[in-house]
XYZ file of C-alpha atoms in Angstrom:
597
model
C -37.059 25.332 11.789
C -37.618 29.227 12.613
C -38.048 31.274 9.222
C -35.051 33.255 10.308
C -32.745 30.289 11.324
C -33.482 29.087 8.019
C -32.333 32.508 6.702
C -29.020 32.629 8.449
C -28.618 28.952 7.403
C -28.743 30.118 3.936
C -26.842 32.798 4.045
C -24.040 30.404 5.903
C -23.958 28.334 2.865
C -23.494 30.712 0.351
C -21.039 31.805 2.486
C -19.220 28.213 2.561
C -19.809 28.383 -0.808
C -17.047 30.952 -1.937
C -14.493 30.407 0.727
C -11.269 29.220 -0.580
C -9.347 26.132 0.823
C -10.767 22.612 1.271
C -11.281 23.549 5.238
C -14.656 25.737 4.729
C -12.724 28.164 6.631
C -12.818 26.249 9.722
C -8.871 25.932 11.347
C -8.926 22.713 13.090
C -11.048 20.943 9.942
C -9.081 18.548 7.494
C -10.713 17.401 3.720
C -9.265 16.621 0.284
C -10.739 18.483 -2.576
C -13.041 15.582 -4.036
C -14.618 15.715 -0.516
C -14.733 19.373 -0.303
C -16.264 19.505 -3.747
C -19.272 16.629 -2.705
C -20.229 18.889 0.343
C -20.615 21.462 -1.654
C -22.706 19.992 -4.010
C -25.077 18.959 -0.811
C -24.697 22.608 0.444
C -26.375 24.023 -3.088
C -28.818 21.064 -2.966
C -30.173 23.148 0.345
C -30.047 26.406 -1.102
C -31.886 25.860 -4.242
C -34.962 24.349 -1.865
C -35.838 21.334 -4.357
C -38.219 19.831 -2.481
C -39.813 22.927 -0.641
C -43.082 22.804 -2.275
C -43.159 19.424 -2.311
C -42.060 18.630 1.207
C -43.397 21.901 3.080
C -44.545 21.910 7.167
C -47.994 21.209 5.947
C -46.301 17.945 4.502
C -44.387 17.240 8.129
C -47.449 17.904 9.963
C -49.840 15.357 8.153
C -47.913 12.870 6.079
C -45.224 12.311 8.425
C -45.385 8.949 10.503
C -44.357 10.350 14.155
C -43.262 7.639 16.590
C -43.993 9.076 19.105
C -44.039 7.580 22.819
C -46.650 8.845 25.617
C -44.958 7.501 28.138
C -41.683 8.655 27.348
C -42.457 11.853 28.605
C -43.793 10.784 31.851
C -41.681 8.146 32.768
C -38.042 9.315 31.401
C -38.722 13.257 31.786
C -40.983 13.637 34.556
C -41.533 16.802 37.008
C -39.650 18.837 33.634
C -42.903 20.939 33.012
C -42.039 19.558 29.753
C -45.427 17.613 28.893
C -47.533 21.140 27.307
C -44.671 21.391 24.675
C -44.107 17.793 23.912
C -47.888 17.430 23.000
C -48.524 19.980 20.880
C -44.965 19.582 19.199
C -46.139 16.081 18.503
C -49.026 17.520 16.000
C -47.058 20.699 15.444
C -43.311 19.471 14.415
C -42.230 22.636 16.214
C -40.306 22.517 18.890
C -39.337 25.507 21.109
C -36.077 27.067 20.933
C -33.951 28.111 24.336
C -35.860 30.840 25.663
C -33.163 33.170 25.212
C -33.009 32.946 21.236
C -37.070 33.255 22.179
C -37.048 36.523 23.322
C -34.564 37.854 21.058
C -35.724 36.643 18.058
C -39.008 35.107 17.898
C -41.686 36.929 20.735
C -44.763 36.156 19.325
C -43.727 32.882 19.435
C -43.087 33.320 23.022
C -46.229 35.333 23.260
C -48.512 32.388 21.840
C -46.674 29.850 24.769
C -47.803 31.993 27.145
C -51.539 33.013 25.763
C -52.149 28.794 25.621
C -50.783 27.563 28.842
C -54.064 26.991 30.161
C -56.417 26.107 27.149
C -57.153 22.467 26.123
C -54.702 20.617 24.688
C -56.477 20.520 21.678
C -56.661 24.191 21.259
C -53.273 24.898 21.827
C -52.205 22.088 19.386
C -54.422 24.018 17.039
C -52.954 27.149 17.406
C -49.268 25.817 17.537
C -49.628 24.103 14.242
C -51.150 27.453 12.176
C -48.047 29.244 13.706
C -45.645 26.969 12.324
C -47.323 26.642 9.116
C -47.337 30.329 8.710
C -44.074 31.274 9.903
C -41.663 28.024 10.176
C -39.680 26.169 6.990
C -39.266 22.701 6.886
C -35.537 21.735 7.948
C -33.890 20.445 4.659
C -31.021 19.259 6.407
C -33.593 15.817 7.456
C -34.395 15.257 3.600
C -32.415 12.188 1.711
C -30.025 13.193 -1.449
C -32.062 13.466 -4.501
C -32.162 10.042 -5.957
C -33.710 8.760 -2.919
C -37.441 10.555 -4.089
C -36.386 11.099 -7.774
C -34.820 7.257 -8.864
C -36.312 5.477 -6.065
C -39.691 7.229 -6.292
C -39.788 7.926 -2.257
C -41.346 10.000 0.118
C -40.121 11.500 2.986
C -42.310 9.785 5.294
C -41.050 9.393 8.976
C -40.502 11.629 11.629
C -39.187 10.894 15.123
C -40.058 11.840 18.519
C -38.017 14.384 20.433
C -38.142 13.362 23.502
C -37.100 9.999 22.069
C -34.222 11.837 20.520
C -32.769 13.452 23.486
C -33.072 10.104 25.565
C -30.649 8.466 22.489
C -28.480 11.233 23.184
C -28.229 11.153 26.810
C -28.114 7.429 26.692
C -25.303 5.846 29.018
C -25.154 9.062 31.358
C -27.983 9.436 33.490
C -26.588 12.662 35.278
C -27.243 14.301 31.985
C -31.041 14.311 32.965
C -30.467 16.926 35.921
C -33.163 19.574 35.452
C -31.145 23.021 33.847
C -31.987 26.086 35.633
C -34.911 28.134 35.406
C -37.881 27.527 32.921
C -36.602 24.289 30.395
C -37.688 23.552 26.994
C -36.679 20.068 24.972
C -33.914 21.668 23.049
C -32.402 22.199 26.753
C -31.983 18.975 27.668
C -30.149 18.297 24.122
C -27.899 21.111 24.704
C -26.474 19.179 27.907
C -25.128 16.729 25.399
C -24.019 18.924 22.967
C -22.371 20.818 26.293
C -20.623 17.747 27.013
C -18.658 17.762 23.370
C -17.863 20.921 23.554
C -15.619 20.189 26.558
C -13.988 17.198 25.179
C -13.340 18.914 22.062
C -12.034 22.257 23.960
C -8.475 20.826 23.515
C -6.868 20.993 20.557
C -8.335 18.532 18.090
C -7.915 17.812 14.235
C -11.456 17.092 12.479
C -10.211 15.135 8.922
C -13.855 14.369 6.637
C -13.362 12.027 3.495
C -16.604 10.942 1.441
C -15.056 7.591 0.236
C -15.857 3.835 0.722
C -14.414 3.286 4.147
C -12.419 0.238 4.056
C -10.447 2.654 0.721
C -9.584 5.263 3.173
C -8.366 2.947 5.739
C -6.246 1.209 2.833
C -5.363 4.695 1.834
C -4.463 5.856 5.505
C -2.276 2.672 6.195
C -0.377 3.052 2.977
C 0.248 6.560 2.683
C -1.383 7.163 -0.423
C -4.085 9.586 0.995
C -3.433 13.695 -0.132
C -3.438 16.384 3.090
C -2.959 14.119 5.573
C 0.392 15.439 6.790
C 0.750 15.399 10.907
C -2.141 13.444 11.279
C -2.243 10.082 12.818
C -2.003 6.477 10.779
C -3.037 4.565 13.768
C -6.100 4.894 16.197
C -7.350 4.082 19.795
C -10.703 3.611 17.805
C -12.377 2.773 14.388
C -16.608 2.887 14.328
C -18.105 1.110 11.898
C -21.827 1.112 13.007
C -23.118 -1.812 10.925
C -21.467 -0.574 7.712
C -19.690 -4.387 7.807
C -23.064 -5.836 7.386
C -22.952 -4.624 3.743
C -19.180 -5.746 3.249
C -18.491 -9.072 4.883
C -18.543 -8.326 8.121
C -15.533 -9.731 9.944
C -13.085 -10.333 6.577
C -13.315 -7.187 5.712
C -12.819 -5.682 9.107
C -9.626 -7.908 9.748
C -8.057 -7.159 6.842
C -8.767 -3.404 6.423
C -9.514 -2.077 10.232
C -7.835 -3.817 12.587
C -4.059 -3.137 11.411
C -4.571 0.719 11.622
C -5.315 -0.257 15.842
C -2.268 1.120 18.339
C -0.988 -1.722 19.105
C -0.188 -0.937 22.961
C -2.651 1.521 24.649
C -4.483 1.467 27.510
C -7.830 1.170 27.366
C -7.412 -1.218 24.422
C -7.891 0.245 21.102
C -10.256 -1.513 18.892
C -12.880 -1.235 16.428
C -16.504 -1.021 17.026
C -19.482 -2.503 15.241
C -22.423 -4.261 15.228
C -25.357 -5.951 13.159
C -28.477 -4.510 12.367
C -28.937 -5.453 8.819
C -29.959 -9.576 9.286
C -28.978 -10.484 12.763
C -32.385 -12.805 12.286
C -30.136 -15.178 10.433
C -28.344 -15.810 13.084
C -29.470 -18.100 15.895
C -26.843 -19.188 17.303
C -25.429 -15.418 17.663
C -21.461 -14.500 17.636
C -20.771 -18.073 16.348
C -23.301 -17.907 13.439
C -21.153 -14.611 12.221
C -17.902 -16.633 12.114
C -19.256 -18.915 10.264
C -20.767 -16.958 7.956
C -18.070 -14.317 7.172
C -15.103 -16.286 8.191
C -15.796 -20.019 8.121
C -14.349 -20.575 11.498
C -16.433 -22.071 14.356
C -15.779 -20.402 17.093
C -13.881 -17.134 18.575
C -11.145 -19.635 19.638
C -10.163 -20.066 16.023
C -10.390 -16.783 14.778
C -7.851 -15.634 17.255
C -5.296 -17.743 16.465
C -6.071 -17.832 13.044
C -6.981 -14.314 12.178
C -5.816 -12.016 15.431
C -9.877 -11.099 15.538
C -10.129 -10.703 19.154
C -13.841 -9.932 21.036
C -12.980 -6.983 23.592
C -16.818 -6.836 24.512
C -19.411 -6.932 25.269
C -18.185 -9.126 27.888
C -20.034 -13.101 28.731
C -21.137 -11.253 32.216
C -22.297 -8.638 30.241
C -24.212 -10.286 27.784
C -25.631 -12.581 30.374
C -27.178 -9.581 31.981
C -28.859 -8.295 28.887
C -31.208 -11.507 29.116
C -31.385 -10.852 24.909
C -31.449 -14.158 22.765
C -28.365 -14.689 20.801
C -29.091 -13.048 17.766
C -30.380 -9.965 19.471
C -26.861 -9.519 21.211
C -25.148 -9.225 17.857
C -27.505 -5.679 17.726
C -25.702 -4.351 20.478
C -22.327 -2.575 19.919
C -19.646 -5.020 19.993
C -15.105 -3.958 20.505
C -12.911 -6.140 17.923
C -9.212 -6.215 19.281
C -5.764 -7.808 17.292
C -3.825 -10.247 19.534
C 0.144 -10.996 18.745
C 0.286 -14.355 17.508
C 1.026 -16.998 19.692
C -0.403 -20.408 19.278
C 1.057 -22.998 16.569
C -1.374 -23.397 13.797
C -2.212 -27.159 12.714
C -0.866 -27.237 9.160
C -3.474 -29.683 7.976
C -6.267 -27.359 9.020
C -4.935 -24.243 8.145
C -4.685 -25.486 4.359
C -8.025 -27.010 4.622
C -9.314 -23.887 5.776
C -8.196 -21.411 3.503
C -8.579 -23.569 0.649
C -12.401 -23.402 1.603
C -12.168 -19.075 1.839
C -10.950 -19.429 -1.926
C -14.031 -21.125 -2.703
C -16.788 -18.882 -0.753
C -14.877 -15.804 -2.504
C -14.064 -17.278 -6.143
C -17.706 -19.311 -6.214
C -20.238 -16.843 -3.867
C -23.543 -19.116 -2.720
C -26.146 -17.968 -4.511
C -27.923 -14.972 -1.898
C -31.885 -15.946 -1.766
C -33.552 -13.472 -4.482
C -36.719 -13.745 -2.509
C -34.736 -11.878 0.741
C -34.151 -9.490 -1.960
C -37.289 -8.249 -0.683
C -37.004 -8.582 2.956
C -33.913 -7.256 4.324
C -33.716 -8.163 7.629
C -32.865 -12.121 5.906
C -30.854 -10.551 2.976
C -27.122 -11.347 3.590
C -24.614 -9.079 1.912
C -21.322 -10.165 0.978
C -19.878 -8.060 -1.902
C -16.150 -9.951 -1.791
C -13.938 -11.326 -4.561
C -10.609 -12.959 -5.514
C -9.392 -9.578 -4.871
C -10.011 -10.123 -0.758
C -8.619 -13.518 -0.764
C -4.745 -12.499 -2.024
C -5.724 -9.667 0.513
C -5.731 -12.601 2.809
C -2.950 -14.331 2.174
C -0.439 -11.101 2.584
C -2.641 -10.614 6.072
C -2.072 -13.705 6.982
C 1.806 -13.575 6.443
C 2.761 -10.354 7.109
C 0.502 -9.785 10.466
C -0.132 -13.715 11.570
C 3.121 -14.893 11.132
C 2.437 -17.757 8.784
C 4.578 -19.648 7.195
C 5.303 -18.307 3.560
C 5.310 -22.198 1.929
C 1.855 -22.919 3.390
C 0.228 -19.981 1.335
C 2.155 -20.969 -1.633
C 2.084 -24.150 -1.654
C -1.544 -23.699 -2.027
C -1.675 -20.349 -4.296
C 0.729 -22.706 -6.858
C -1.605 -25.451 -6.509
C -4.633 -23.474 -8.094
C -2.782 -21.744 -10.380
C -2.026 -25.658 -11.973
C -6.435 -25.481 -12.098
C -6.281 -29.000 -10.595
C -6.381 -29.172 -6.268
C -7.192 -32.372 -4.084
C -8.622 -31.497 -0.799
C -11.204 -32.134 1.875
C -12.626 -28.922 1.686
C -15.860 -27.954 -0.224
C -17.435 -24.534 -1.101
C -19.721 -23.942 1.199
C -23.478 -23.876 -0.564
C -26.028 -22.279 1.642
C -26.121 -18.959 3.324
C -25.458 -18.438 6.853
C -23.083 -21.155 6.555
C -24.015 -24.509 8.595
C -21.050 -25.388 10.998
C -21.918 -28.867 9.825
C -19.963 -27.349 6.125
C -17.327 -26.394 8.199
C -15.961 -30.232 8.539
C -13.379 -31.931 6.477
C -15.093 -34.767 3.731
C -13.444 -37.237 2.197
C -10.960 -35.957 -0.271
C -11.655 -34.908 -3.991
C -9.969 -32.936 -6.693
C -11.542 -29.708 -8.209
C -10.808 -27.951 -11.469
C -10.120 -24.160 -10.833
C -9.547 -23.620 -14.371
C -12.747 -21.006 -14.613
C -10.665 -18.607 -11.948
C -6.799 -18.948 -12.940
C -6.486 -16.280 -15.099
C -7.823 -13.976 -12.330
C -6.032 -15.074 -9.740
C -3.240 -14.623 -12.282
C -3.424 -11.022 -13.085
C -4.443 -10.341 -8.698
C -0.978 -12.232 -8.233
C 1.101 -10.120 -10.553
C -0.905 -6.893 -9.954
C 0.388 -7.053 -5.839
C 3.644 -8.641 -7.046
C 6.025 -5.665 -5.669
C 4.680 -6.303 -2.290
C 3.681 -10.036 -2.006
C 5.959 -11.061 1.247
C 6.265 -14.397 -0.430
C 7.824 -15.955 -3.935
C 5.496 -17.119 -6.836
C 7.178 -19.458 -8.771
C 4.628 -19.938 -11.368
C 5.473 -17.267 -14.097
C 3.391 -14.198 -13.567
C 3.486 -12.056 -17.117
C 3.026 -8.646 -17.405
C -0.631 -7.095 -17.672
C -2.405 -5.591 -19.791
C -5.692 -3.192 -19.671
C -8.902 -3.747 -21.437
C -12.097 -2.460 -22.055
C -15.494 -3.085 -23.696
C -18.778 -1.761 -24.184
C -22.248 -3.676 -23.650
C -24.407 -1.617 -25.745
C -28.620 -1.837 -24.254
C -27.544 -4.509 -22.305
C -30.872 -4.810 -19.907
C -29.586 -4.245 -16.090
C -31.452 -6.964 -14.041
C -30.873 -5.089 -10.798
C -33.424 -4.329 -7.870
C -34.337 -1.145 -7.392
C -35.099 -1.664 -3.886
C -31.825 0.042 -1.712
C -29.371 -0.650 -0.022
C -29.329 -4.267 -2.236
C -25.936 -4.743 -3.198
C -25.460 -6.261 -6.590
C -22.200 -7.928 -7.226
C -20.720 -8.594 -10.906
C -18.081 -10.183 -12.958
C -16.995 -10.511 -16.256
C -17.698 -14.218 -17.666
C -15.648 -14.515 -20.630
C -17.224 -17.881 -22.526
C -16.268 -20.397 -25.179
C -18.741 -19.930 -28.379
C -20.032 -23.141 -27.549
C -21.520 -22.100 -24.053
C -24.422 -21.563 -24.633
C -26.847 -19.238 -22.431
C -28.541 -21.479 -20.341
C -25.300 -22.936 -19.105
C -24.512 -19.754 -17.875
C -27.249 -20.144 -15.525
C -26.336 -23.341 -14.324
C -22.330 -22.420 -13.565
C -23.119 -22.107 -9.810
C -24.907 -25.714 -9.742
C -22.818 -27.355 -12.372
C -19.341 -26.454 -10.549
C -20.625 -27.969 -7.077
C -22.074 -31.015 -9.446
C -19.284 -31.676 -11.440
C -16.125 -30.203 -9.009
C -15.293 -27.519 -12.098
C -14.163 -30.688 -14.700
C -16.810 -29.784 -16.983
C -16.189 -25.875 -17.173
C -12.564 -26.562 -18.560
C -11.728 -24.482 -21.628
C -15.266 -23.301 -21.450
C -15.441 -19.949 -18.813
C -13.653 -17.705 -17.310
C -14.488 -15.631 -14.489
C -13.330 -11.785 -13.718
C -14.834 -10.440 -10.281
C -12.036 -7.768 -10.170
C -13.041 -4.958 -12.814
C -14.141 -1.842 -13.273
C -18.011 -1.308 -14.858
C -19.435 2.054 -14.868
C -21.866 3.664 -18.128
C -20.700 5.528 -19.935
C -23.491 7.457 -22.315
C -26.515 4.598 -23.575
C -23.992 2.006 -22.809
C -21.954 0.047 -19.722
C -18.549 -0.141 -20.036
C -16.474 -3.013 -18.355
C -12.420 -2.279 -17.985
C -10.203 -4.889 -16.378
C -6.728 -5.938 -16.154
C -5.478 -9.584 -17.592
C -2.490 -11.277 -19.330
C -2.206 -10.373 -22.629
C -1.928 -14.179 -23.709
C -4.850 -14.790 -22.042
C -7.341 -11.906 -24.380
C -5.355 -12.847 -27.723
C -5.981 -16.389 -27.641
C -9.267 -15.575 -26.476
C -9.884 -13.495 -29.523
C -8.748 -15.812 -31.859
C -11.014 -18.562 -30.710
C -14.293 -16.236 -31.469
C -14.673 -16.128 -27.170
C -18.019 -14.196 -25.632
C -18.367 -11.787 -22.591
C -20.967 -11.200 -20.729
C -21.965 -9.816 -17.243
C -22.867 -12.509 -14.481
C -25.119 -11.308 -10.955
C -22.491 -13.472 -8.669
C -24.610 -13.291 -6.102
C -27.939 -14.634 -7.887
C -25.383 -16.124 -10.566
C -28.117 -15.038 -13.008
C -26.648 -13.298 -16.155
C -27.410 -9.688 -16.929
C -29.178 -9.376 -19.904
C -32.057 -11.669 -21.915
C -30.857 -14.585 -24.036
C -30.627 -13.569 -27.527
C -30.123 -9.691 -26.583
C -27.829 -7.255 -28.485
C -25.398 -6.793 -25.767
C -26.046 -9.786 -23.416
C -22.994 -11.508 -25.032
C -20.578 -9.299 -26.437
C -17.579 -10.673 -29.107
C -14.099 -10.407 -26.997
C -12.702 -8.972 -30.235
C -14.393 -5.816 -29.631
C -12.063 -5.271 -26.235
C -9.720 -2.564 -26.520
C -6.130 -2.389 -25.362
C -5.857 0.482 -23.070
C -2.597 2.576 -22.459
């Protein structure tokens, strides 16, 4: 950017800096004080210019890998006279300003535009790149937070083509390429779109930021438990969630967090918005690979009357016309709806199927560690016990289903003995062939009672059904894994998902290895008396060391203690335990917990 826009930015931060109120200032602009405070902490990560030496316009103009596109210029921008200052901006990085801010602020810039209109390309791109060396700063606001070069040892390594940039914005409103008056530069044709918000938002509008995990806020939104939110709205016309769903379950997660916040009558439709960019290789079959995936349904048919999930678009026609393969659809932005539930569900089924969610989200399939390194195959799907009591309140307080189905079945695993024709599903994407019923069997749920135990009486107050099992109060713990050895990739976004495997002293490590296999092998009557799985806790370091908290029965810990019972930390989705066998802090003596207030 111009030395002197990058001096006024300063100063404009410093400024933000010292202003009181969680608003910057700015009337119509809504954030809590943790939110406030993280900004803030981005705004002096500008200032103090970290990475200027490092990352400098010498930097942008020959490390930077610039996608750019000769013929975008031609073909999307032609008869523009823009083609002088897209060339030279492509060795350059500098791209004119509106010649107003030009001639006020900047003439020898406009000086050297006019002294190399008619010299060689070459020369001008020459002469274009010493200027901005000399007298332009690189634009911090393009750099990653910290850890990104500092923990993750990266480099700031990719540019992107303006022109390319401007046709993204403009995409989806061709009358937006109309040539502006007078002599244009790039920036121009971005200011139509930045024009075109400026009217929208000309009426009086509420801007609310939150840095938080978004499915939290939603919770937090729905439930009234979010601070300086008063007059603002609890339900929406529409939710985006780009492709943050590919990193939390995709569909579960956006039925049971997103879609209740929807107005439930407007016209258009409200919905939510996403799509997959993440691993849509994995799925062939497209929209039907998802559901079975993330929801173990086969078809859109069933996850409407099951779940409400209803596809708004894009529409068959629409798809049809995109002449994209299946998987390549799910790319595209897709519009989730909720329907009011109408059709009879087949008990049978139902039971069958939900029986099947408790297994993906108490037993996770192993995720392949070699996709680890490939993301475009690596399938995310960071959900616990925790999601499937959210699923059971969803799916009688919004579907309408009868309260003695989900208990029926809740009491049955909290016995740690259930007979069905449903089996946990064992590969990832899910094969619709695992969707079928088999032949009946019983499985021992022992390993996951006590957690879905302590999720039971933890939502208690506002289950909108009756446990009859006896659900005691709870207690919190903590313990502390001193130098336990973090097996965890350090290639981002990888999500790494852990719980708590409490162990009888006669486990030893190798079996911990084999509790994925071994369950599936054995149907869980081997692992009784022997494990215990927590997915819902809290693990954060604190110092040298990583510190687990959690909530359980008090019953449960004491009798654990007396009978000399291990913890350690299990990888649930490589079920490969943290730590090396025979490792101070691997396996950690449950006597050491402490009883929190």
């Amino acid at each position: 950017m111009p030395g002197y826009l990058r001096d006024r930015f300063t100063e404009m931060l410093k400024g933000m800096l010292i202003v009181n109120g969680e608003g910057f200032g700015v009337p119509w602009l809504r954030c809590d004080f943790k939110t406030a405070e993280t900004i803030r902490d981005i705004y002096r990560y500008w200032i103090t210019d970290e990475f200027r030496h490092r990352f400098d316009v010498t930097h942008a103009q020959n490390h930077l890998i610039h996608r750019d596109n000769p013929e975008i210029c031609e073909v999307q921008f032609p008869d523009m006279g823009l083609k002088d200052e897209w060339e030279q901006a492509c060795v350059s990085r500098l791209v004119y300003p509106p010649l107003k801010i030009i001639k006020d602020h900047e003439p020898a810039l406009l000086n050297l535009i006019k002294s190399n209109k008619e010299k060689a390309r070459g020369v001008r791109e020459i002469a274009f790149q010493k200027y901005a060396k000399k007298h332009w700063r690189t634009n911090v606001t393009l750099l990653q937070e910290r850890e990104w070069y500092l923990e993750y040892g990266r480099q700031w390594a990719f540019s992107e083509d303006p022109l390319n940039l401007i046709r993204d914005l403009l995409i989806g409103n061709p009358s937006n390429y109309r040539t502006p008056e007078g002599r244009i530069h790039m920036i121009d044709l971005a200011l139509e779109f930045f024009n075109a918000c400026a009217e929208a938002l000309v009426e009086d509008i509420v801007v609310e930021f939150k840095i938080d995990d978004v499915y939290h806020q939603l919770d937090c939104i729905r439930y009234g438990i979010t601070e300086s939110r008063d007059g603002l709205p609890t339900k929406y016309n529409a939710i985006f969630l780009s492709n943050i769903p590919d990193y939390t379950g995709d569909h579960l997660s956006m039925v049971l967090h997103a879609l209740p916040l929807l107005k439930p009558t407007s016209s258009p439709e409200s919905f939510v918005q996403s799509n997959i960019l993440a691993n849509p290789a994995n799925f062939t079959t497209g929209l039907k690979g998802t559901l079975a995936e993330y929801l173990l349904l086969p078809n859109m048919a069933y996850a409407t009357n099951t779940l409400g999930l209803t596809m708004l678009g894009p529409s068959s026609s629409t798809q049809a016309m995109m002449n994209l393969p299946p998987f390549l659809i799910l790319t595209e932005p897709h519009q989730w709806g909720i329907s009011v539930p109408k059709t009879l569900i087949f008990k049978p089924g139902f039971t069958r199927w939900l029986t099947q969610m408790f297994f993906k989200l108490a037993l996770p399939v192993p995720r392949d560690l070699d996709a680890e390194h490939n993301n475009l195959y690596r399938m995310h799907q960071p959900q616990t016990l925790h999601q499937f009591v959210r699923l059971c309140i969803y799916l009688v307080e919004e579907r309408n289903i009868p309260k003695h189905w989900v208990v029926n079945l809740l009491e049955a695993i909290l016995t740690g003995k259930v007979s069905t024709s449903a089996t946990p599903p064992i590969q990832t994407p899910v094969p619709f062939e695992a969707l079928k019923p088999t032949p009946s069997k019983t499985w021992y749920m022992d390993m996951f009672v006590p957690e879905l135990q302590m999720l039971l009486a933890y939502y208690q107050p506002v289950l909108p059904f009756h446990i009859l099992t006896t659900l005691t109060p709870l207690r919190k713990y903590e313990i502390s894994f001193p130098k336990i050895w973090m097996d965890v990739t350090r290639i981002p976004p990888i999500i790494n998902v852990l719980a708590l495997m409490f162990v009888n002293p006669e486990v030893e490590a190798i079996e911990m290895e084999q509790v994925f296999e071994d369950f599936i092998a054995y149907r869980g009557e081997h692992m009784q008396g022997l494990m215990v799985l927590m997915s819902t806790f809290e693990w954060h370091q604190r110092g040298k060391n990583f510190v687990a908290t959690w909530l359980m029965e008090s019953d449960s810990v004491e009798e654990m203690k007396i009978r000399d019972w291990k913890v350690g930390v299990m990888r649930t989705d490589s079920w490969v335990p943290i730590g090396q066998p025979g490792e101070e802090g691997m396996l950690v003596d449950v006597k050491r917990a402490v009883e929190l207030e």
